[in-house]
Coordinates of N, CA and C in Angstrom, one line a residue:
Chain A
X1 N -11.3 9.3 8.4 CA -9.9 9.8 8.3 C -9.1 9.0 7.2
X2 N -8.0 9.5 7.1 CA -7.0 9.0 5.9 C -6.9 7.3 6.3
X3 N -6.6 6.2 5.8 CA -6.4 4.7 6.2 C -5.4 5.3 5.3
X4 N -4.3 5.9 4.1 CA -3.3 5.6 3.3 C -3.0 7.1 3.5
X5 N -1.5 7.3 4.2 CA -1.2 8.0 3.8 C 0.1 8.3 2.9
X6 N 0.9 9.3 2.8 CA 1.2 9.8 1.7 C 2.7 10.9 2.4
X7 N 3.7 10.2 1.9 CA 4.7 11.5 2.8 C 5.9 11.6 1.7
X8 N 6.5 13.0 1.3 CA 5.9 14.2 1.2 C 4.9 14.7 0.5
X9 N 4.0 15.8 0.6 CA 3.1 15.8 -0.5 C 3.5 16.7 -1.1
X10 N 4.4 17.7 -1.1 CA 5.2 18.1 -2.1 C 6.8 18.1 -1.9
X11 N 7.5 18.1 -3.1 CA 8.8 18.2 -3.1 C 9.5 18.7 -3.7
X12 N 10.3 19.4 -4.0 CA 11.2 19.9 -5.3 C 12.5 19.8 -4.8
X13 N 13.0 18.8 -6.2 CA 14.6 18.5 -5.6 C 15.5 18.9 -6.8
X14 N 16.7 19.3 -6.6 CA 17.8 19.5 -7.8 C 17.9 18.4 -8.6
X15 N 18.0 18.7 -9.9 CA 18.1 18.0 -11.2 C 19.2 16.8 -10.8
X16 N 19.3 15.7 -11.1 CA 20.1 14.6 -10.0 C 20.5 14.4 -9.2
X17 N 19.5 14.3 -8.1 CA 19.4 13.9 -6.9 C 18.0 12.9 -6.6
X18 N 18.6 12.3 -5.9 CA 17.3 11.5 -5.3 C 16.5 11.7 -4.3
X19 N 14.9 11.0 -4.8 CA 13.9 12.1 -4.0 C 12.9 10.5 -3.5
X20 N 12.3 10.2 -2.4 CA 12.7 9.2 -1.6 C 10.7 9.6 -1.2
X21 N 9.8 8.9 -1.7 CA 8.0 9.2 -1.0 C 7.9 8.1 -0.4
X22 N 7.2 8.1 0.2 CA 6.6 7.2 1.6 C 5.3 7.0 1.3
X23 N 4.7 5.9 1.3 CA 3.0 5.3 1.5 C 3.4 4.2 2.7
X24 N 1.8 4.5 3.9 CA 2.0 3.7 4.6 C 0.3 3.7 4.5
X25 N -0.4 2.6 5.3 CA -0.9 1.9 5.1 C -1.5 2.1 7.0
X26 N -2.7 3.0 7.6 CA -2.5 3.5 8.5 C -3.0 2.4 9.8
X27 N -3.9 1.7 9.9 CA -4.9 0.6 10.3 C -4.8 -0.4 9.7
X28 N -4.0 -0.8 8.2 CA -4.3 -2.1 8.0 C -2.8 -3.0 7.5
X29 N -2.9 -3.7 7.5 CA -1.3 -4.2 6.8 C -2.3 -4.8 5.4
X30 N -0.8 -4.0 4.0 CA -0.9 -4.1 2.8 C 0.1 -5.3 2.2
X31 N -0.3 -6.1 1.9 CA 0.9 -6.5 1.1 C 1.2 -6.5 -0.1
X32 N 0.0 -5.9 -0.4 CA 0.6 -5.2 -2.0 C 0.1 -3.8 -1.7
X33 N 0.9 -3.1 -2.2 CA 0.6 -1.4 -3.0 C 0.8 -1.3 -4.1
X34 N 0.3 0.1 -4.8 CA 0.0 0.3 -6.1 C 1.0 1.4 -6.5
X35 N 2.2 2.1 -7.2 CA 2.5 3.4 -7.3 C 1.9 3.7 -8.6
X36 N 1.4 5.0 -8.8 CA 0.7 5.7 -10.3 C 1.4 6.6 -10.0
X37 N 1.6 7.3 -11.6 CA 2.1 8.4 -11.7 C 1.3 9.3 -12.9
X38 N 0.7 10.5 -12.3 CA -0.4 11.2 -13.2 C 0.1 12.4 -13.4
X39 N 0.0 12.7 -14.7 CA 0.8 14.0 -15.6 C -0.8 14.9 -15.5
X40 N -0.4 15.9 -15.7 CA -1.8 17.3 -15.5 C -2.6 16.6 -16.7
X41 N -4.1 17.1 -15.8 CA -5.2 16.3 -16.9 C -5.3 15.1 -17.5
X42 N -4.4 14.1 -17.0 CA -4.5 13.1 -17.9 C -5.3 12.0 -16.4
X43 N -5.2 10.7 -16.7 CA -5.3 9.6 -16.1 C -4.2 9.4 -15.4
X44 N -5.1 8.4 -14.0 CA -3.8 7.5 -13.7 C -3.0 6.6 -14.2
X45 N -1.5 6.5 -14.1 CA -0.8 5.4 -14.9 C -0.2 4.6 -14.0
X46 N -0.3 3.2 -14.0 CA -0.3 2.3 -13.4 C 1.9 2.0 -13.7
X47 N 2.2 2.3 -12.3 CA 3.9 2.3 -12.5 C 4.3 0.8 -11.9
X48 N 3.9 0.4 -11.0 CA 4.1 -1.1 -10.2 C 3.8 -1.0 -9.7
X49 N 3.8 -2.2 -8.5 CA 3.1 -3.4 -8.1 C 3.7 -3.3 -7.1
X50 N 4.2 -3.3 -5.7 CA 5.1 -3.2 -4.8 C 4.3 -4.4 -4.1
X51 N 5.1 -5.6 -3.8 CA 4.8 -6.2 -2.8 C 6.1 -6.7 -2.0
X52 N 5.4 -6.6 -0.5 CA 6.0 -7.0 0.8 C 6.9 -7.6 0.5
X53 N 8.0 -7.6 1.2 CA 9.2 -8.9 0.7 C 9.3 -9.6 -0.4
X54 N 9.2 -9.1 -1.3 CA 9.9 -9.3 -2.8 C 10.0 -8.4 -3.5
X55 N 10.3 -8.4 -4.6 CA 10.7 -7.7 -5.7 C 9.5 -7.2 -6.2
X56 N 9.4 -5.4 -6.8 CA 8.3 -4.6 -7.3 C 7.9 -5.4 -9.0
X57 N 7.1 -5.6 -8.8 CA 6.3 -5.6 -10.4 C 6.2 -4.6 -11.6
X58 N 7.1 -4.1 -12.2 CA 6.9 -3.0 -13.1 C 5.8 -3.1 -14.4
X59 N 5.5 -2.2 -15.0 CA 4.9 -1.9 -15.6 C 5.3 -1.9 -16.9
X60 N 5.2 -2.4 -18.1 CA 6.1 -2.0 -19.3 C 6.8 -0.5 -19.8
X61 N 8.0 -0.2 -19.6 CA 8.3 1.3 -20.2 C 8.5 1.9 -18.8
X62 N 8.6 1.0 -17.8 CA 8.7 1.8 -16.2 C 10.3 1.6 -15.7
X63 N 11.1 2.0 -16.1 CA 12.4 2.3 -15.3 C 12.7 1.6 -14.0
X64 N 13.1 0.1 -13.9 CA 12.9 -0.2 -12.7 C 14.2 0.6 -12.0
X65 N 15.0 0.6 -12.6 CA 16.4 1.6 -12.3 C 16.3 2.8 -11.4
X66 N 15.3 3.4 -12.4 CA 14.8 4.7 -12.0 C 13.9 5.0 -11.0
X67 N 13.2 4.4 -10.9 CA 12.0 4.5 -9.6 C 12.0 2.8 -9.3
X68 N 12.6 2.9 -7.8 CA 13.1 2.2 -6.5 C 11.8 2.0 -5.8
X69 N 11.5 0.6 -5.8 CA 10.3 0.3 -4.8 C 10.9 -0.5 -3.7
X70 N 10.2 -0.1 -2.8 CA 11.0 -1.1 -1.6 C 9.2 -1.1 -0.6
X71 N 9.1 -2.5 -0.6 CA 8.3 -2.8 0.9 C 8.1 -3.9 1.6
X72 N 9.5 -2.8 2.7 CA 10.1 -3.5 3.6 C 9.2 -4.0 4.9
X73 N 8.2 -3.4 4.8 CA 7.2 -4.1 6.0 C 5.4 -4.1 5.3
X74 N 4.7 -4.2 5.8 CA 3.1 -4.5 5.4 C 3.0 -3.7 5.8
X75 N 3.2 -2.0 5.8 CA 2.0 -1.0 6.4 C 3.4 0.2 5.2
X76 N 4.1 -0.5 5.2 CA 5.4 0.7 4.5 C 6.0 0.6 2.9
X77 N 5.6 1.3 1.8 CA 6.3 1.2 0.6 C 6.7 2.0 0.1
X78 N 8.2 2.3 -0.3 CA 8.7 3.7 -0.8 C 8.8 3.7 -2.3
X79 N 9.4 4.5 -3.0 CA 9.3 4.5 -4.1 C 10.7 6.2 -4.1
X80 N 11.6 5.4 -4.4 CA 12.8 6.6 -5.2 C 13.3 6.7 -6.3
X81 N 13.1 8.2 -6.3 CA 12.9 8.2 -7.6 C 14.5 8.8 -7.8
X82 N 15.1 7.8 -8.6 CA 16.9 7.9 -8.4 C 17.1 9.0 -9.7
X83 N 18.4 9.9 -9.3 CA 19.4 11.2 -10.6 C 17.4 11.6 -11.1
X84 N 16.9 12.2 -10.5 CA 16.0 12.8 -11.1 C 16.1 13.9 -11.7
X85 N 15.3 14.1 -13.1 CA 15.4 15.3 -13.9 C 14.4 15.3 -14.3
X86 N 14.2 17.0 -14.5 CA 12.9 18.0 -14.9 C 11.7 17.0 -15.3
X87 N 12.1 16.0 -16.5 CA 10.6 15.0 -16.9 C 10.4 14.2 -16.0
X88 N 10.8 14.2 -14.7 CA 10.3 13.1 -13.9 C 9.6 13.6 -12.8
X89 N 9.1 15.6 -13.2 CA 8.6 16.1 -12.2 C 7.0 15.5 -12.9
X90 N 6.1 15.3 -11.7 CA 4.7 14.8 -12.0 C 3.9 14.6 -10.3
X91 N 3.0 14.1 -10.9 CA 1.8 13.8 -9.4 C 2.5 12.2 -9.0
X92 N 2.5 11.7 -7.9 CA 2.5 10.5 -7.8 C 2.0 10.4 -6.7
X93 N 1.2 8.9 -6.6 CA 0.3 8.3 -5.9 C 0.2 7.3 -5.8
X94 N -0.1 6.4 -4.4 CA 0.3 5.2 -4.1 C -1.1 5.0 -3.7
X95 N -1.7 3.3 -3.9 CA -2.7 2.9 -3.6 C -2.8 1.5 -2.8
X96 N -3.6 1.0 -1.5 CA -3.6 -0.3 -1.0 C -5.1 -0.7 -0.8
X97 N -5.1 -1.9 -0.3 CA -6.6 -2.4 0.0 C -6.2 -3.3 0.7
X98 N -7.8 -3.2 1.5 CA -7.5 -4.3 2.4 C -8.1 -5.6 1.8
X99 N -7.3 -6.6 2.6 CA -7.1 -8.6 1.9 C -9.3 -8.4 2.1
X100 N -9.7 -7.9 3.1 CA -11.3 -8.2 3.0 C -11.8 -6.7 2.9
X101 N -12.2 -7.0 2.1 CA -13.7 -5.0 1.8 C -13.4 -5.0 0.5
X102 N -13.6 -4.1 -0.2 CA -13.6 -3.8 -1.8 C -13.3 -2.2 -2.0
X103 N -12.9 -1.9 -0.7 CA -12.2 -0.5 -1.6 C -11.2 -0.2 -1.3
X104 N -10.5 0.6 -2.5 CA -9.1 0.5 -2.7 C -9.1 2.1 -2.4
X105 N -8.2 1.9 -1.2 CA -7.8 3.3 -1.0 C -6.6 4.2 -1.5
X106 N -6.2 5.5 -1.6 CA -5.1 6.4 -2.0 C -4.7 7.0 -1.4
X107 N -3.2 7.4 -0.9 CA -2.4 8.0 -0.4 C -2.9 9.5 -1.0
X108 N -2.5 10.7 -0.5 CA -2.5 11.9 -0.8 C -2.2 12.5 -2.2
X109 N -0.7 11.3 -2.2 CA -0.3 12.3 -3.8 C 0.9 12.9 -3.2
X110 N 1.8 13.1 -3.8 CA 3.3 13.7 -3.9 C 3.5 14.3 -4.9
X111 N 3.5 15.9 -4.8 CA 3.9 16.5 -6.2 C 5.1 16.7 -6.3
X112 N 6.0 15.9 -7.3 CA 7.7 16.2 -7.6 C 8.0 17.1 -8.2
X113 N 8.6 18.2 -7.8 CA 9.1 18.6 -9.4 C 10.6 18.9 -8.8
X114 N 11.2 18.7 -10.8 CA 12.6 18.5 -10.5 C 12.9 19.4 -11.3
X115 N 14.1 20.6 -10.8 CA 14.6 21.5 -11.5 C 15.9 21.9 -11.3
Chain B
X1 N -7.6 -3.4 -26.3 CA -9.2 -2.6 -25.7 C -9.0 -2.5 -24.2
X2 N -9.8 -0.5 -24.6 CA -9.8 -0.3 -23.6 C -10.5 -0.7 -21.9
X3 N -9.7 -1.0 -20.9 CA -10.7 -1.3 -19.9 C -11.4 -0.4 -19.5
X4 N -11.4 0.8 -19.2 CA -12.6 1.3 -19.4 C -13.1 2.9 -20.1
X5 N -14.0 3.4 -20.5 CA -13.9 3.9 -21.5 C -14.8 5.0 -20.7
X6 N -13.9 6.6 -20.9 CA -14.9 7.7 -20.2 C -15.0 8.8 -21.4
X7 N -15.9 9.1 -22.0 CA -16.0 9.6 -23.5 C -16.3 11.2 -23.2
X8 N -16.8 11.5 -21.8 CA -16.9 13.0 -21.5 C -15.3 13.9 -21.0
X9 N -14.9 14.0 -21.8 CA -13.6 15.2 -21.2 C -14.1 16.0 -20.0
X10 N -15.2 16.5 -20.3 CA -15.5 17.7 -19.7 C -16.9 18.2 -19.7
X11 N -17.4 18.3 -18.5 CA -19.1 18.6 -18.3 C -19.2 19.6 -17.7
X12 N -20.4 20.3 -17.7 CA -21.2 21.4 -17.2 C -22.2 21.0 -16.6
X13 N -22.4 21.5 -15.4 CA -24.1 21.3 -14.8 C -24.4 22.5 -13.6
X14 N -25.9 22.3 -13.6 CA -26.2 23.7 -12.8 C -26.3 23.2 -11.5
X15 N -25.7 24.3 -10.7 CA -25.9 24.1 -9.1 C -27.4 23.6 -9.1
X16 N -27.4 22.6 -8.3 CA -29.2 22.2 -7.5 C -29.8 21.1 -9.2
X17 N -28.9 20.8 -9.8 CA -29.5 19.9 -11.1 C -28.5 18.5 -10.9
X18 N -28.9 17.8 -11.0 CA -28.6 16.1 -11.6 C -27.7 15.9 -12.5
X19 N -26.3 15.0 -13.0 CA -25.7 15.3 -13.5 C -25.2 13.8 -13.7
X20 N -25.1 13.3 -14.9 CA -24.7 11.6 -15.1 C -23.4 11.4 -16.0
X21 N -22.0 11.1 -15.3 CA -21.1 10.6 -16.1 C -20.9 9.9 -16.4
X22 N -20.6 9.0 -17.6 CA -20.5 7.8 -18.5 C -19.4 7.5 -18.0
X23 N -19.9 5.8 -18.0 CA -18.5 4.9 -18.2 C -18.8 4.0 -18.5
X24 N -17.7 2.7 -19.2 CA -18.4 1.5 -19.8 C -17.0 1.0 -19.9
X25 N -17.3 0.2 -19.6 CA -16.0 -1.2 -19.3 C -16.1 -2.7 -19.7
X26 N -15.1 -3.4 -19.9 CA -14.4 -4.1 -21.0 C -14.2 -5.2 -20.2
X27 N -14.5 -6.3 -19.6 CA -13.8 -7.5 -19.1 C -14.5 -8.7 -19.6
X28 N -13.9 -9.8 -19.2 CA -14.2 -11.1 -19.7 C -14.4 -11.8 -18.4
X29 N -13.6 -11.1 -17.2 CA -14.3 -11.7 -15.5 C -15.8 -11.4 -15.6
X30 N -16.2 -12.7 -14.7 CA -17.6 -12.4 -14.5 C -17.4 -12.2 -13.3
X31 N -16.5 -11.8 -12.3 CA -16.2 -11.0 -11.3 C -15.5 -10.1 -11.0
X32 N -15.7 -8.5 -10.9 CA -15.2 -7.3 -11.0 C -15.9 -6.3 -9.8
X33 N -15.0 -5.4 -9.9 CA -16.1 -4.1 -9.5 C -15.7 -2.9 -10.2
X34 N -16.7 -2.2 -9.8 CA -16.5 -0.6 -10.6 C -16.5 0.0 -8.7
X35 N -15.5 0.9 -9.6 CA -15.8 1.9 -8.4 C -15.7 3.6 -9.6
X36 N -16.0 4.9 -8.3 CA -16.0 5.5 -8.9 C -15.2 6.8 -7.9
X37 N -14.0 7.5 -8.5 CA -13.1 8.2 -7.5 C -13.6 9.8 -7.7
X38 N -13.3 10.8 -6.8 CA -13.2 12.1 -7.4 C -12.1 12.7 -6.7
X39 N -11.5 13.4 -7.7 CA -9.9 13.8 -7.4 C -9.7 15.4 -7.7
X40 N -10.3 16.0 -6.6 CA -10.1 17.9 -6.6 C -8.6 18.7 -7.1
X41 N -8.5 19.4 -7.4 CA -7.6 20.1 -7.6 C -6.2 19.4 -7.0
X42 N -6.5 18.9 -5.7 CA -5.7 18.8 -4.4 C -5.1 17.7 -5.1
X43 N -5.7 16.6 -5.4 CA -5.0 15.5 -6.6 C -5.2 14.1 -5.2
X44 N -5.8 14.4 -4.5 CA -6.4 13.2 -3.7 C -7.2 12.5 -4.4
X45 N -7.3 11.3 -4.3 CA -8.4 10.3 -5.0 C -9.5 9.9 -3.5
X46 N -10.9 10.9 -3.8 CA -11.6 10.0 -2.6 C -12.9 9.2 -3.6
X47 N -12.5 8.0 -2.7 CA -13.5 6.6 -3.0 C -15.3 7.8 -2.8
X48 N -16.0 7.2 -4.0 CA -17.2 7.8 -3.7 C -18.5 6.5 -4.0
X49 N -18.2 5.6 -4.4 CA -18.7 4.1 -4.4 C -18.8 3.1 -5.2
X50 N -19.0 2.0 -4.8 CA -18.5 1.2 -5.3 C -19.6 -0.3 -5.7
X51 N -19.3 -0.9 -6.8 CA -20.7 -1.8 -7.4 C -20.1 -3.1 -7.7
X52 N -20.5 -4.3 -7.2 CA -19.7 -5.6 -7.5 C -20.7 -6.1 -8.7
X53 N -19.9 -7.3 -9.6 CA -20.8 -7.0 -10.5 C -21.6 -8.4 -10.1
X54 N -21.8 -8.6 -9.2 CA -22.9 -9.7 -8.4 C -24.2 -8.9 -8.1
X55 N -23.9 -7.6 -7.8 CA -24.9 -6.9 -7.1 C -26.4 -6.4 -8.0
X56 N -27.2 -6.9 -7.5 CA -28.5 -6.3 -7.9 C -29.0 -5.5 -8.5
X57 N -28.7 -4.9 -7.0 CA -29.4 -3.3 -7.0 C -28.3 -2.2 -7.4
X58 N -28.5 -1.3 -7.8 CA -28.0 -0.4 -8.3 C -27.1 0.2 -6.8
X59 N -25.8 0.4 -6.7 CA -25.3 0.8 -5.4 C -25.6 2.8 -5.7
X60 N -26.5 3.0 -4.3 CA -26.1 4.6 -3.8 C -25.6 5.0 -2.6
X61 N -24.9 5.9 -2.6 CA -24.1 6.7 -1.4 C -25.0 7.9 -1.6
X62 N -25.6 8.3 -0.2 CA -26.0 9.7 -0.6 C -26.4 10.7 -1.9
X63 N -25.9 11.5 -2.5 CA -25.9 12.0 -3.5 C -25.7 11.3 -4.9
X64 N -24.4 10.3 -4.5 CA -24.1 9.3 -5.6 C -25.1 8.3 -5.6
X65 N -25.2 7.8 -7.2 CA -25.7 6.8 -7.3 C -25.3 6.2 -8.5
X66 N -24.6 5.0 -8.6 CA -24.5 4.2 -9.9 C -25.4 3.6 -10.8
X67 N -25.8 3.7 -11.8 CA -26.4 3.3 -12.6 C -25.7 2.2 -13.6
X68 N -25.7 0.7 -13.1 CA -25.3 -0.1 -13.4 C -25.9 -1.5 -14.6
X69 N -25.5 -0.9 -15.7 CA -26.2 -1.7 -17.2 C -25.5 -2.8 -17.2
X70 N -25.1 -4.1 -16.8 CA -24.6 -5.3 -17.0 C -24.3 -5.4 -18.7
X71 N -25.7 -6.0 -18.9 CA -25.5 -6.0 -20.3 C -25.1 -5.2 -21.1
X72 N -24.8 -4.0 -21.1 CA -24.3 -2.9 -21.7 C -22.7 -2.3 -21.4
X73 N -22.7 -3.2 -20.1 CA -21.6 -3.2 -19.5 C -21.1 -1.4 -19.3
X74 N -21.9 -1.5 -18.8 CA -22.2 0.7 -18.6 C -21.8 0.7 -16.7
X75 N -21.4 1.8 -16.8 CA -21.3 2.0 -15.0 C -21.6 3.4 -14.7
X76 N -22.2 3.9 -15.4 CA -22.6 5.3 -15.0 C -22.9 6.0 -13.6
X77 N -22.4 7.4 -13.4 CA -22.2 7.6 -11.9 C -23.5 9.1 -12.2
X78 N -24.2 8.9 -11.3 CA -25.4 10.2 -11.3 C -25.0 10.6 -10.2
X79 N -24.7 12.2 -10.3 CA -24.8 13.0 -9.1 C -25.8 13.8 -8.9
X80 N -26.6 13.6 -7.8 CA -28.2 14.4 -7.9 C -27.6 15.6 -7.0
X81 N -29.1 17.0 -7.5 CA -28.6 18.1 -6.1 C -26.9 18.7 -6.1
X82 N -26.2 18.9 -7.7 CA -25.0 19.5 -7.8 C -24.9 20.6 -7.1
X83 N -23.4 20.0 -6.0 CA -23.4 21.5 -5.2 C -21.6 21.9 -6.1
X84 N -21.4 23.6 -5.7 CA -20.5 24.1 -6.1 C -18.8 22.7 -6.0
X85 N -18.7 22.3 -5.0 CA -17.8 21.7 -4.5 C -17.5 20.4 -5.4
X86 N -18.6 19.9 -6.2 CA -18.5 18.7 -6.5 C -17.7 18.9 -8.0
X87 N -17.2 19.9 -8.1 CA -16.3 20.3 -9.4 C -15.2 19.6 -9.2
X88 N -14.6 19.0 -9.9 CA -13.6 18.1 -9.8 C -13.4 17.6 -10.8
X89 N -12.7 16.5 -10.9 CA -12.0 15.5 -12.2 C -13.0 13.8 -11.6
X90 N -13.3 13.1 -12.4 CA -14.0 11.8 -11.5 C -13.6 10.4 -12.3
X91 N -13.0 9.9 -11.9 CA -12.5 8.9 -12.8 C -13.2 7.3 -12.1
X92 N -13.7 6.4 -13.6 CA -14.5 5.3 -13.5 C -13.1 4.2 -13.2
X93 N -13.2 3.4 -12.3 CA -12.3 2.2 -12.3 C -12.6 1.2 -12.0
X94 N -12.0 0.1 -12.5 CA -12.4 -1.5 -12.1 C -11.3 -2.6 -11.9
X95 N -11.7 -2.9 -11.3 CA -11.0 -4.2 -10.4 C -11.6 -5.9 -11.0
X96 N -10.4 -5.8 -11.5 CA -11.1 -7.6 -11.8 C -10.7 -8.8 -10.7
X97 N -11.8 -9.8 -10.6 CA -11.5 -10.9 -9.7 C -10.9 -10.2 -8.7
X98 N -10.5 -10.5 -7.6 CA -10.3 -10.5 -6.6 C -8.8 -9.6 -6.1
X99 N -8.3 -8.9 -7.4 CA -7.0 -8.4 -7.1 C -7.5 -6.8 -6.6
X100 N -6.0 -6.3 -6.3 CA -5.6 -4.8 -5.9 C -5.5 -3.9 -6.9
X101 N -5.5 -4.8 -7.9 CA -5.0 -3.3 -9.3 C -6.2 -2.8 -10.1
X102 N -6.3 -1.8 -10.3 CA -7.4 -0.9 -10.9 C -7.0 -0.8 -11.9
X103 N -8.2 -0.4 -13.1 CA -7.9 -0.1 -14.3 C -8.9 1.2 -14.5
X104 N -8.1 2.5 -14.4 CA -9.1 3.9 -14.4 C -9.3 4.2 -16.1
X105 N -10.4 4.8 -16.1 CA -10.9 6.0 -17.2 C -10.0 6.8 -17.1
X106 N -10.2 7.6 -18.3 CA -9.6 9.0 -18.6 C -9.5 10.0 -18.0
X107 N -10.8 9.5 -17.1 CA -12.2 11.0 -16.2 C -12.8 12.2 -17.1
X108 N -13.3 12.7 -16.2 CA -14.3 13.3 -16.4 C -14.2 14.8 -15.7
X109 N -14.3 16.1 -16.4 CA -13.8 16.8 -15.5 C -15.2 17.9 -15.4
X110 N -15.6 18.1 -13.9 CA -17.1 18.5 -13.8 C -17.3 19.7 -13.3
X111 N -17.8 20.4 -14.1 CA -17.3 22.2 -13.7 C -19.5 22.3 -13.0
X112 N -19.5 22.2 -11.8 CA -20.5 23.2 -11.3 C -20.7 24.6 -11.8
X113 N -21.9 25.1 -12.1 CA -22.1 26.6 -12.4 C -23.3 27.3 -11.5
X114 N -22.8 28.3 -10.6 CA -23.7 28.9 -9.9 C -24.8 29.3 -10.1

């Protein structure tokens, strides 16, 4: 079964407004997570770093403004995505691992679109 | 340079035939792993396995099997026995030293044909 999941997996919100995904982490405590954000057919793109009680790690060209990381506990990281508009509709997906094994698991995926 | 490098956009294979995606990756750790994901339509990433680069033997799951060239620094993923289902997008990734962050391929997108 899922160990990451992924809440909502789809959403469509009005053109500025904020739109609020959930990754939790089901059996293991995370203290880091991963958010990606993947456009059709392309790769994953690595957006930050979310760790536990501190500040998210951005990515160069990543809006920390714009997409809001918060993880407020070891099993929970959100990611809002603040005044969203139409280009900020995409796939997103959060990823964790556990401190012992070697595989990195993925949330479901959240499809946004903003219109 | 890229970390890791998937040069097939797009492959064909027949139901019930063997089928090998390329990958080859870029580090200067002498401790990493490759893994390899497949991500359906649905846009789920599932883990399909994974190769430390301490390890020997070539890692297989079932159907999967890595074909792991060190010196070539190749991570190629063989899927034997292609069933209809295994159509998907498959992307090569690697983890250096000891962290959480991945560095994916472009992928690979694998159209089964009946």
């Amino acid at each position: 079964g899922a160990v990451v999941s992924q809440h909502p997996s789809w959403v469509i919100c009005k053109s500025g407004t904020s739109v609020k995904i959930e990754c939790r982490s089901l059996d293991f405590q995370a203290t880091t997570m991963f958010w990606y954000r993947q456009f059709p057919k392309q790769s994953l793109m690595l957006m930050a770093t979310s760790n536990e009680g501190s500040k998210a790690t951005y990515e160069q060209g990543v809006e920390k403004d714009k997409f809001l990381i918060n993880h407020a506990s070891l099993t929970l990281s959100t990611l809002t995505v603040t005044s969203a508009h139409p280009e900020d509709s995409s796939f997103y997906i959060c990823s964790a691992g556990r401190n012992s094994g070697n595989t990195i698991y993925f949330g479901e995926g959240s499809w946004l679109t903003v219109v | 340079a890229q970390k890791i490098t998937q040069t097939q956009p797009g492959m064909f294979v027949q139901e019930k035939e063997a089928v090998t995606l390329d990958c080859t990756y870029d580090t200067s750790d002498q401790s990493y792993g490759l893994f390899w994901y497949k991500q359906p339509s649905s846009g789920e990433m599932i883990f399909l396995i994974y190769q430390g680069s301490y390890d020997e033997q070539n890692a297989t799951e079932g159907r999967y099997s890595l074909n792991f060239q060190k010196a070539r620094k190749s991570a190629n993923l063989v899927i034997s026995a292609s069933q209809l289902g295994d159509s998907a997008m498959y992307f090569c990734a690697m983890r250096e030293g000891t962290g959480n962050q991945f560095y994916f391929g472009t992928g690979t997108s694998l159209t089964v044909i009946p």
